[in-house]
PDB file of C-alpha atoms in Angstrom:
ATOM      1  CA  MET A   1       7.019 -10.402  -3.314  1.00 57.00           C
ATOM      2  CA  ILE A   2       9.380 -12.365  -5.577  1.00 70.00           C
ATOM      3  CA  LYS A   3       8.198 -15.424  -6.892  1.00 72.00           C
ATOM      4  CA  SER A   4      11.791 -16.032  -8.593  1.00 77.00           C
ATOM      5  CA  GLU A   5      12.883 -19.673  -6.688  1.00 81.00           C
ATOM      6  CA  ALA A   6      16.988 -17.453  -7.830  1.00 85.00           C
ATOM      7  CA  GLU A   7      19.807 -18.614  -4.963  1.00 90.00           C
ATOM      8  CA  ILE A   8      20.692 -15.098  -5.478  1.00 91.00           C
ATOM      9  CA  TYR A   9      17.558 -13.391  -3.775  1.00 91.00           C
ATOM     10  CA  GLN A  10      17.930 -15.983  -0.694  1.00 90.00           C
ATOM     11  CA  ILE A  11      21.478 -14.747   0.470  1.00 92.00           C
ATOM     12  CA  LEU A  12      20.831 -11.268  -0.291  1.00 93.00           C
ATOM     13  CA  GLU A  13      17.914 -11.292   1.816  1.00 91.00           C
ATOM     14  CA  GLU A  14      19.749 -13.488   4.607  1.00 91.00           C
ATOM     15  CA  LEU A  15      22.505 -10.368   4.249  1.00 93.00           C
ATOM     16  CA  LEU A  16      20.462  -7.716   4.796  1.00 93.00           C
ATOM     17  CA  ARG A  17      19.411  -9.322   8.055  1.00 92.00           C
ATOM     18  CA  ALA A  18      22.149 -10.092   8.875  1.00 92.00           C
ATOM     19  CA  ALA A  19      23.962  -6.343   9.346  1.00 91.00           C
ATOM     20  CA  GLY A  20      20.259  -5.070  10.468  1.00 89.00           C
ATOM     21  CA  ASN A  21      20.102  -1.562  10.559  1.00 89.00           C
ATOM     22  CA  THR A  22      23.337  -1.133   9.518  1.00 90.00           C
ATOM     23  CA  PRO A  23      22.361   0.137   5.303  1.00 91.00           C
ATOM     24  CA  GLN A  24      24.813  -2.338   2.472  1.00 90.00           C
ATOM     25  CA  THR A  25      26.103  -1.492  -0.572  1.00 90.00           C
ATOM     26  CA  CYS A  26      26.169  -3.900  -3.954  1.00 90.00           C
ATOM     27  CA  VAL A  27      29.756  -3.677  -3.506  1.00 90.00           C
ATOM     28  CA  ASP A  28      29.018  -4.923   0.233  1.00 90.00           C
ATOM     29  CA  LEU A  29      27.114  -7.315  -1.376  1.00 92.00           C
ATOM     30  CA  HIS A  30      29.230  -8.347  -3.062  1.00 92.00           C
ATOM     31  CA  ASP A  31      31.660  -8.616  -0.930  1.00 91.00           C
ATOM     32  CA  ASP A  32      30.827 -12.227  -0.074  1.00 93.00           C
ATOM     33  CA  PRO A  33      32.563 -14.846  -2.122  1.00 92.00           C
ATOM     34  CA  ARG A  34      28.516 -17.314  -2.195  1.00 93.00           C
ATOM     35  CA  VAL A  35      27.088 -13.316  -3.787  1.00 92.00           C
ATOM     36  CA  ARG A  36      30.067 -13.078  -6.042  1.00 91.00           C
ATOM     37  CA  ALA A  37      30.329 -16.819  -7.213  1.00 92.00           C
ATOM     38  CA  LEU A  38      26.054 -16.324  -8.387  1.00 92.00           C
ATOM     39  CA  ALA A  39      27.013 -12.370  -9.412  1.00 91.00           C
ATOM     40  CA  PRO A  40      29.686 -11.618 -12.052  1.00 89.00           C
ATOM     41  CA  SER A  41      29.820  -7.469 -10.673  1.00 90.00           C
ATOM     42  CA  PRO A  42      28.619  -5.522  -8.374  1.00 90.00           C
ATOM     43  CA  ASN A  43      26.585  -4.385 -11.307  1.00 91.00           C
ATOM     44  CA  ARG A  44      24.578  -6.747 -11.726  1.00 92.00           C
ATOM     45  CA  VAL A  45      23.964  -6.948  -7.238  1.00 92.00           C
ATOM     46  CA  SER A  46      22.528  -3.572  -7.954  1.00 91.00           C
ATOM     47  CA  ASP A  47      20.117  -5.132  -9.928  1.00 92.00           C
ATOM     48  CA  TYR A  48      19.514  -7.548  -7.880  1.00 92.00           C
ATOM     49  CA  LEU A  49      18.657  -4.854  -5.520  1.00 93.00           C
ATOM     50  CA  GLY A  50      16.655  -2.364  -7.255  1.00 92.00           C
ATOM     51  CA  HIS A  51      14.759  -5.795  -8.109  1.00 91.00           C
ATOM     52  CA  MET A  52      14.249  -6.647  -4.615  1.00 91.00           C
ATOM     53  CA  TRP A  53      13.469  -2.662  -3.703  1.00 92.00           C
ATOM     54  CA  ARG A  54      10.259  -2.015  -6.189  1.00 90.00           C
ATOM     55  CA  ARG A  55       8.706  -5.187  -4.654  1.00 88.00           C
ATOM     56  CA  GLY A  56       8.262  -2.849  -1.526  1.00 88.00           C
ATOM     57  CA  LEU A  57      11.291  -6.032   0.608  1.00 89.00           C
ATOM     58  CA  VAL A  58      14.098  -4.232   0.534  1.00 92.00           C
ATOM     59  CA  GLN A  59      14.474   0.153   2.556  1.00 90.00           C
ATOM     60  CA  ARG A  60      16.270   2.033  -0.252  1.00 91.00           C
ATOM     61  CA  TRP A  61      19.176   5.482   1.265  1.00 90.00           C
ATOM     62  CA  TYR A  62      21.300   7.232  -0.617  1.00 89.00           C
ATOM     63  CA  ALA A  63      25.164   5.901   0.116  1.00 86.00           C
ATOM     64  CA  SER A  64      27.851   7.604   1.604  1.00 81.00           C
ATOM     65  CA  LYS A  65      29.507   9.344   0.038  1.00 79.00           C
ATOM     66  CA  GLU A  66      32.212   9.680   2.718  1.00 76.00           C
ATOM     67  CA  THR A  67      33.770   5.190   0.469  1.00 68.00           C
ATOM     68  CA  ALA A  68      36.139   5.095  -1.703  1.00 61.00           C
ATOM     69  CA  GLN A  69      32.544   3.012  -3.582  1.00 71.00           C
ATOM     70  CA  ARG A  70      30.638   4.706  -6.688  1.00 78.00           C
ATOM     71  CA  SER A  71      27.835   2.825  -4.844  1.00 84.00           C
ATOM     72  CA  ARG A  72      24.238   5.503  -5.002  1.00 87.00           C
ATOM     73  CA  TYR A  73      22.074   3.996  -3.150  1.00 90.00           C
ATOM     74  CA  ALA A  74      22.712   1.233  -0.172  1.00 91.00           C
ATOM     75  CA  TYR A  75      19.943  -1.192   1.015  1.00 93.00           C
ATOM     76  CA  THR A  76      18.282  -2.185   4.394  1.00 93.00           C
ATOM     77  CA  TRP A  77      16.099  -5.279   4.868  1.00 92.00           C
ATOM     78  CA  ILE A  78      11.802  -4.422   5.721  1.00 90.00           C
ATOM     79  CA  ASP A  79      10.702  -6.531   8.188  1.00 83.00           C
ATOM     80  CA  GLN A  80       7.431  -8.350   6.350  1.00 73.00           C
ATOM     81  CA  PRO A  81       5.018  -9.330   9.766  1.00 68.00           C
ATOM     82  CA  GLU A  82       4.072 -12.663   9.187  1.00 69.00           C
ATOM     83  CA  GLU A  83       0.636 -13.069   7.372  1.00 70.00           C
ATOM     84  CA  LYS A  84      -2.162 -15.520   8.781  1.00 73.00           C
ATOM     85  CA  PRO A  85      -5.085 -16.386   7.863  1.00 73.00           C
ATOM     86  CA  GLU A  86      -7.957 -14.521   8.989  1.00 76.00           C
ATOM     87  CA  PRO A  87     -10.821 -16.346   9.522  1.00 75.00           C
ATOM     88  CA  VAL A  88     -13.673 -15.443   8.141  1.00 70.00           C
ATOM     89  CA  SER A  89     -16.957 -13.934  10.966  1.00 70.00           C
ATOM     90  CA  ARG A  90     -20.363 -15.491  10.534  1.00 73.00           C
ATOM     91  CA  LEU A  91     -22.245 -14.608   6.972  1.00 70.00           C
ATOM     92  CA  THR A  92     -25.268 -12.739   7.746  1.00 72.00           C
ATOM     93  CA  VAL A  93     -28.057 -11.230   6.067  1.00 71.00           C
ATOM     94  CA  PRO A  94     -27.844  -7.149   6.529  1.00 72.00           C
ATOM     95  CA  GLN A  95     -31.458  -6.263   8.519  1.00 76.00           C
ATOM     96  CA  ARG A  96     -33.055  -3.916   6.006  1.00 75.00           C
ATOM     97  CA  LYS A  97     -32.983  -0.707   7.679  1.00 75.00           C
ATOM     98  CA  ALA A  98     -37.308   0.553   8.334  1.00 73.00           C
ATOM     99  CA  ALA A  99     -38.087   2.775   5.851  1.00 71.00           C
ATOM    100  CA  PRO A 100     -38.219   6.972   6.457  1.00 70.00           C
ATOM    101  CA  GLU A 101     -41.293   8.800   7.461  1.00 71.00           C
ATOM    102  CA  LYS A 102     -42.799  10.258   4.825  1.00 67.00           C
ATOM    103  CA  PRO A 103     -43.691  13.860   5.811  1.00 67.00           C
ATOM    104  CA  ASN A 104     -47.554  14.412   6.075  1.00 82.00           C
ATOM    105  CA  VAL A 105     -48.042  17.176   3.548  1.00 84.00           C
ATOM    106  CA  THR A 106     -51.582  18.070   2.197  1.00 85.00           C
ATOM    107  CA  VAL A 107     -52.030  20.301  -0.110  1.00 87.00           C
ATOM    108  CA  VAL A 108     -54.461  21.217  -1.894  1.00 88.00           C
ATOM    109  CA  GLU A 109     -55.230  23.617  -4.819  1.00 88.00           C
ATOM    110  CA  ASP A 110     -57.697  26.441  -4.509  1.00 85.00           C
ATOM    111  CA  ASP A 111     -58.557  28.668  -8.094  1.00 83.00           C
ATOM    112  CA  GLY A 112     -55.202  31.144  -8.429  1.00 84.00           C
ATOM    113  CA  SER A 113     -52.691  29.265  -5.497  1.00 90.00           C
ATOM    114  CA  ILE A 114     -51.598  25.601  -3.947  1.00 90.00           C
ATOM    115  CA  THR A 115     -51.365  25.270  -0.383  1.00 90.00           C
ATOM    116  CA  LEU A 116     -48.529  22.849   0.762  1.00 86.00           C
ATOM    117  CA  ASP A 117     -49.256  22.168   4.635  1.00 89.00           C
ATOM    118  CA  PHE A 118     -46.625  20.877   6.118  1.00 86.00           C
ATOM    119  CA  LYS A 119     -46.119  19.744  10.048  1.00 83.00           C
ATOM    120  CA  GLU A 120     -44.097  22.210  11.325  1.00 85.00           C
ATOM    121  CA  PHE A 121     -44.536  25.089   8.108  1.00 88.00           C
ATOM    122  CA  THR A 122     -46.879  25.896   5.219  1.00 90.00           C
ATOM    123  CA  ILE A 123     -46.485  27.642   2.145  1.00 90.00           C
ATOM    124  CA  THR A 124     -48.718  29.039  -0.206  1.00 91.00           C
ATOM    125  CA  VAL A 125     -48.103  29.701  -3.683  1.00 90.00           C
ATOM    126  CA  LYS A 126     -50.514  32.259  -5.796  1.00 88.00           C
ATOM    127  CA  ARG A 127     -50.696  32.832  -9.795  1.00 80.00           C
ATOM    128  CA  LYS A 128     -49.723  36.381 -10.694  1.00 75.00           C
TER     129      LYS A 128
END
């Protein structure tokens, strides 16, 4: 979003929206008398369009080489979905999950070995 209230941005937006899906170069836009009154040259219009592109408001395309213009890029307006505030759902405290069961282990220490007896298997560790 451009935070500037400059009239040039509003006019460029209006012209790009009116063009629809037809890419417009800075020279095309500078032909409009309202733009020409606010921007001294197509280069300055290009600066404004570059700023709008960096803000994600316009899509940039390579300009056609078939025209007599020397513009590198052409631009189309990106329709932005209107941001509607979403209602915040009622806050709830997350429920604690039950603690996982500890494995039942029986540990038996003999003189030279340790035996770990689990539910499904047994491990015996012997000293060398």
